[in-house]
XYZ file of C-alpha atoms in Angstrom:
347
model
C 177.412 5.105 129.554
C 175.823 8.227 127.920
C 177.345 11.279 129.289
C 174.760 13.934 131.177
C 174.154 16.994 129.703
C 176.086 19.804 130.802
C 173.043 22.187 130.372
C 169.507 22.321 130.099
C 166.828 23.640 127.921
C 163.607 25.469 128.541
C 161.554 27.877 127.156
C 159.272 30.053 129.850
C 156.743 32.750 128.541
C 158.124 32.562 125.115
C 161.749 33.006 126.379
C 164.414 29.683 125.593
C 166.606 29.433 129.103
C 169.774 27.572 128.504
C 171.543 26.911 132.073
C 173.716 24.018 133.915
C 171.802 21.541 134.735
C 172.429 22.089 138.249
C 170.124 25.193 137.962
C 166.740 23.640 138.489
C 162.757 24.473 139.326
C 162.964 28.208 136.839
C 160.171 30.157 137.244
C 159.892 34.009 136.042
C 159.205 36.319 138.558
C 159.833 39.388 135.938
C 160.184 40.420 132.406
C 161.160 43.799 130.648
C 162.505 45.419 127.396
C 166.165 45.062 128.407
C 165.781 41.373 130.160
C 163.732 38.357 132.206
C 164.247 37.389 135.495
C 164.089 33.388 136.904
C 164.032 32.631 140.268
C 166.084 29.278 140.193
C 167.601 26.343 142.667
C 170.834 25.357 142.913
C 170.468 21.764 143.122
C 173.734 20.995 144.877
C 173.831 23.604 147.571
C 169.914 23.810 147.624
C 170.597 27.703 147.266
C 167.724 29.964 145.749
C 169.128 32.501 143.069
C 168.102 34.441 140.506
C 169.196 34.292 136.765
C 168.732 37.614 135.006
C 168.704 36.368 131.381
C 169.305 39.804 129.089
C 167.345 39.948 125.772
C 169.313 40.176 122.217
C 172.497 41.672 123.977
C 174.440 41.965 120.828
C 171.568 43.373 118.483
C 172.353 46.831 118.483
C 175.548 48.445 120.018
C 172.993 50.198 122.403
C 172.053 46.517 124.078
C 175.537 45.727 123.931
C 177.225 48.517 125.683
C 173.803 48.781 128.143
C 174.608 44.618 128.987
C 178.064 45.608 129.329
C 177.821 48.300 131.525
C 175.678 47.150 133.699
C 178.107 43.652 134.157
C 181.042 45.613 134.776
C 179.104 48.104 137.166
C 177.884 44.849 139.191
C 181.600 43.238 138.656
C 182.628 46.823 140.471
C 180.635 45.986 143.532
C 181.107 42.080 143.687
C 183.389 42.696 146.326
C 180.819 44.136 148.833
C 177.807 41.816 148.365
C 176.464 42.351 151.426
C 176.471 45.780 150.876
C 173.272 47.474 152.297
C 170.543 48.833 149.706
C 172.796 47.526 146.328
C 172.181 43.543 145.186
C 174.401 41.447 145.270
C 176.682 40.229 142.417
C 177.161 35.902 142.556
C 178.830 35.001 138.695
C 178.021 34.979 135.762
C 177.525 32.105 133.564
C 180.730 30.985 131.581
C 180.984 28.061 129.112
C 184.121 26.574 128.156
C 185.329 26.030 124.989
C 182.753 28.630 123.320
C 184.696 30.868 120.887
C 184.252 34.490 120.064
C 182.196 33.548 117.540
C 179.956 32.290 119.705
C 179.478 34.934 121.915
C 175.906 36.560 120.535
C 174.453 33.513 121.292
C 172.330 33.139 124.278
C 175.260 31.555 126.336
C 176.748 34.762 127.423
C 173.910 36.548 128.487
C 172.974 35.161 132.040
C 173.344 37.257 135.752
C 173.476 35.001 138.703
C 172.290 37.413 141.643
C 170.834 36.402 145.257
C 167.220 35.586 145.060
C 164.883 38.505 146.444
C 161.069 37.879 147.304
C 159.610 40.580 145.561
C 160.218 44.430 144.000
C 158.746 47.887 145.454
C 155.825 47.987 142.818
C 153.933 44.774 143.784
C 154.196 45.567 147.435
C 150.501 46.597 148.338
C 148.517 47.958 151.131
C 149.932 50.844 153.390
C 153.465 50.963 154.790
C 153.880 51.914 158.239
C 156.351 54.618 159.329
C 159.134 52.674 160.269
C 158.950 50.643 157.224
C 159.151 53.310 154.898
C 161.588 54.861 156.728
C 164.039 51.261 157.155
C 163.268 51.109 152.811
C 164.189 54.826 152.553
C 167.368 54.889 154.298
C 168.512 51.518 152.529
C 167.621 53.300 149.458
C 170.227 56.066 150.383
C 173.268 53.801 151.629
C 173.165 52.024 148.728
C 172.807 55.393 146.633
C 175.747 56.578 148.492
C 177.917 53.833 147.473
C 177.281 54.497 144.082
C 178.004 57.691 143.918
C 181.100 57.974 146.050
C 182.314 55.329 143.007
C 181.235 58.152 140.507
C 178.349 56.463 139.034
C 174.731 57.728 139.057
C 171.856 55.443 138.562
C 169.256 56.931 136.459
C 166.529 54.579 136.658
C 165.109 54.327 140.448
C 161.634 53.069 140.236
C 159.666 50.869 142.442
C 160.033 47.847 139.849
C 164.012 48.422 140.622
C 163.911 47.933 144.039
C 163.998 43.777 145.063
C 162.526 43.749 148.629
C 162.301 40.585 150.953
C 159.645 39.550 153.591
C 162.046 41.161 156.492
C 161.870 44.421 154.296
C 165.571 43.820 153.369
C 165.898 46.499 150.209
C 168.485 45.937 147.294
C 169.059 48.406 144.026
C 168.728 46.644 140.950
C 169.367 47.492 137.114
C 172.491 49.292 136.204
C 172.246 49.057 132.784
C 171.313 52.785 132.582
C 173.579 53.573 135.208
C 176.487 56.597 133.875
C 179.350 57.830 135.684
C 179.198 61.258 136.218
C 181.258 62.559 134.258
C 179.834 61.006 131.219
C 177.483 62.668 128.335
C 173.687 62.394 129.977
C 171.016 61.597 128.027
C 166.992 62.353 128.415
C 166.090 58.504 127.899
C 166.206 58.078 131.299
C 163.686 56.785 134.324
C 160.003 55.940 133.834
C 159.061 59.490 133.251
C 156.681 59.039 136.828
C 160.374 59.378 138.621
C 162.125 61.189 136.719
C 163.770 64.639 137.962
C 162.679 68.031 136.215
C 165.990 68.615 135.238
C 166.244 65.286 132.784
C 162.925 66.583 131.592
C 163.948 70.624 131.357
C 168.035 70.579 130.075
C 169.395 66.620 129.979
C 172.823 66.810 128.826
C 173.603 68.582 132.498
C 172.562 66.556 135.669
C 174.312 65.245 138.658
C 173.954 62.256 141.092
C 170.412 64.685 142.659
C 168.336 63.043 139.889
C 168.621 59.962 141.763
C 167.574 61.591 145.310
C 164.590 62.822 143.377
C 163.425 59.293 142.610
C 163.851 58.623 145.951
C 161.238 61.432 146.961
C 158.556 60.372 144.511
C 159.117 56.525 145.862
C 159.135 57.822 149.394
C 155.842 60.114 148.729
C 154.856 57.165 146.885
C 154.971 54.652 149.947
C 153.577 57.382 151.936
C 150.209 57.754 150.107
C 149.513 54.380 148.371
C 149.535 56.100 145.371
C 151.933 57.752 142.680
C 152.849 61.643 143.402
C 153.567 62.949 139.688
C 151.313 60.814 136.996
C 152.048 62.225 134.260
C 150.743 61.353 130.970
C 153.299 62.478 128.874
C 156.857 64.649 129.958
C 154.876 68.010 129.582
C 151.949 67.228 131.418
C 154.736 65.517 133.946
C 156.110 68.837 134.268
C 153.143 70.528 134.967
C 152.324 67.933 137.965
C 155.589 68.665 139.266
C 154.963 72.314 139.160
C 151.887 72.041 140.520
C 153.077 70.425 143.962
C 156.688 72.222 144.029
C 155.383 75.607 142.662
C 157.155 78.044 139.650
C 160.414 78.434 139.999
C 162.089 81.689 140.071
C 164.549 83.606 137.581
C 167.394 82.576 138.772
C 166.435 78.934 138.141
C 164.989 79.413 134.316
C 168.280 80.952 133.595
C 170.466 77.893 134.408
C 168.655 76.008 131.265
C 170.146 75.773 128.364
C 167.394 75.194 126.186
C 165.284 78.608 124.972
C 162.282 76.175 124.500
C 162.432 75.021 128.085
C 162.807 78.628 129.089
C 160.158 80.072 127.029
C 157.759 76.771 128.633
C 158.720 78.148 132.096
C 158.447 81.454 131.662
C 154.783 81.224 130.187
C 153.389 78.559 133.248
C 150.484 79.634 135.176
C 151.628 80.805 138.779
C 151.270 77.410 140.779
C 152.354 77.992 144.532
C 154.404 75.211 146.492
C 151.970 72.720 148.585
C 152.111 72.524 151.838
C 153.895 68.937 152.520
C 151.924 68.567 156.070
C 148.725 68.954 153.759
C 150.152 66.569 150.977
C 151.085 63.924 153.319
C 148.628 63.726 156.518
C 149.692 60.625 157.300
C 153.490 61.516 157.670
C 155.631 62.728 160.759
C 156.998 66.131 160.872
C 160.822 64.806 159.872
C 159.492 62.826 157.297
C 157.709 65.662 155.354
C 161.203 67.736 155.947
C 163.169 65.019 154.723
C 160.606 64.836 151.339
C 160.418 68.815 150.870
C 164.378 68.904 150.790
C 164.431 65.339 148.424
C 161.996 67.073 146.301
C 163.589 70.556 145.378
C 162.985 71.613 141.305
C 166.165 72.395 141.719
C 168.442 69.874 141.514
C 171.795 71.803 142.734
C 169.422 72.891 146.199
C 168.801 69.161 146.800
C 170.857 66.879 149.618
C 174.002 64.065 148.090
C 172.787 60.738 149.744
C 175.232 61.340 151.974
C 173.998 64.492 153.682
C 170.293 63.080 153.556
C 171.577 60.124 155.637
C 172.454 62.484 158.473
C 168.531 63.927 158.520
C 167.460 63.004 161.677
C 164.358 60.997 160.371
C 167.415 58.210 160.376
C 168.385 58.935 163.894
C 167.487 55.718 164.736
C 168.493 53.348 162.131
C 172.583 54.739 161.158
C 174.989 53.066 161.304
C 178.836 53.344 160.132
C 178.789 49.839 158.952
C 176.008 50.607 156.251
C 177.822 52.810 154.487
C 181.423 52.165 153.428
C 183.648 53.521 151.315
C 183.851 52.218 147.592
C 186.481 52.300 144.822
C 186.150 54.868 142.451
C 184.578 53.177 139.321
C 186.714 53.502 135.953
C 184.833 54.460 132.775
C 188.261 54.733 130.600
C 186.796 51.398 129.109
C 183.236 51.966 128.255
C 184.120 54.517 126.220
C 187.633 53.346 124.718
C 186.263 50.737 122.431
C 183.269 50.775 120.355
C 183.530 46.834 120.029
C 180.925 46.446 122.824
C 180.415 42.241 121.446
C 184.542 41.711 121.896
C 184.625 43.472 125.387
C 181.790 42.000 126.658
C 183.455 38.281 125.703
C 186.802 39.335 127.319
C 184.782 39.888 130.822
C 183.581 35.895 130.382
């Protein structure tokens, strides 16, 4: 009697998916530079998942160390999967008796996560208040997580946020994710999110960049429409100026760059909107929560922690949302430069 097949073979929009044959009824539900997500069924526990299948991990030591990052970030938080506002971590695929020189083939590059119904950028029409405020605040517990481990995200965006039908929120995509004490780089966030200080003096940022992504999503879900659209990171600055006004002296001379300060210094005089104008639609502690979220200056903005106490969340907190994580250690993403050989010894 022939033996079954241990795996099977498909090819979906151009992309070959190898996986058990247990894994059955793919279908893509997204696609990016880094990676293409599957919505799957486990066929013996009738379980929906999703398989996160990363493209050309061992290409370039950039893929590699971004694929291995981001596994041993989610391996960091397996341990809370039901954390609020940060996806869940299920496996990842292993296959026995593949050797290390096996390993840039497509068989180690597959995420098993729990299936969510949709992200934050196909969800259409407008949000009511207590939906944007139950996203928001999942948004922040899960931020706080992270950054009580020492990591900070980088890459909020709609498209990274899975949502479900029940408005159940989950952080996706760490494989920009740094810890903080790391060297920061400006290739960062689609430039609609990301914070003036990426844009203005990169190589010095803290964990605030990500509360600033959280402010243009917020606005975002607000209005029905994106806050800063700008077409490249100049004009992006000057849309951000435009709604948070010129800053003063004493923020041009925290930048290191004499470019950036000679581009601030010669702005035209654009005065702060008022946020009650900006956002009709939004209550009073809403529009305070998004004028402190959306500071130019990143060191005046609040730690996820502090904009959980705001008292637009007076309603929803609760202790059990936000625990306490273990501090994440990045000795080992920046011991080796052998990104292919570390990523087989987490398989």
């Amino acid at each position: 009697m022939e033996a079954r097949p241990l795996f099977s073979r498909e090819e979906i929009n151009n992309t070959v998916w190898e996986v058990p044959v247990k894994f059955i009824r793919l279908k893509q539900i997204g696609s990016g530079a880094y990676g293409s997500v599957c919505s799957v069924t486990n066929e013996k526990t009738k379980e929906k998942v999703a398989i996160k299948k990363l493209h050309r991990p061992f290409q370039s030591e950039i893929f590699a160390k971004r694929a291995y990052r981001e596994l041993r970030l989610l391996k960091h938080m397996k341990m809370r999967a039901n954390l609020c506002g940060v996806v869940g971590f299920i496996t990842y695929l292993t296959f026995p008796n593949i050797s290390f020189a096996c390993v840039s083939s497509i068989y180690c590059s597959y995420l098993v996560m729990p299936y969510m119904f949709t992200d934050l950028s196909k969800v259409r029409g407008n949000l009511s208040e207590d939906k944007v405020q139950f996203l928001v605040y999942q948004m922040l517990c899960g931020l706080r997580y992270i950054h009580k481990a020492g990591i900070i995200h980088r890459d909020l965006k709609p498209g990274n946020l899975a949502v479900n039908q029940d408005c159940e929120l989950k952080i996706l995509d760490f494989g920009l994710a740094r810890s903080t004490d790391a060297e920061m780089t400006g290739y960062v966030v689609t430039r609609w999110y990301r914070a003036p200080e990426v844009i203005l003096n990169w190589m010095h940022y803290t964990q605030t960049v990500d509360i600033w992504s959280v402010g243009c999503i917020m606005a975002e879900m607000i209005n029905g429409k994106t806050l800063f659209k700008g077409k490249d990171y100049m004009d992006q600055l000057t849309q951000i100026m435009k709604v948070t006004g010129v800053p003063g002296k004493e923020f041009i001379q925290k930048l290191d760059s004499p470019e950036a300060k000679s581009y601030m210094k010669n702005l035209p005089h654009y005065p702060r909107k008022d946020f009650s104008t900006l956002f009709p639609k939004a209550s009073a502690q809403a529009i305070d929560l998004l004028e402190k979220m959306l500071v130019l200056d990143g060191d005046e903005r609040p730690t996820a922690e502090l904009a959980l106490e705001h008292p637009y969340f007076d309603t929803l907190r609760d202790p059990e949302d936000c625990p306490d994580p273990k501090p994440y250690d990045d000795s080992r993403d920046n011991k080796y430069l052998k990104y292919k050989s570390k990523l087989y010894m987490l398989f």
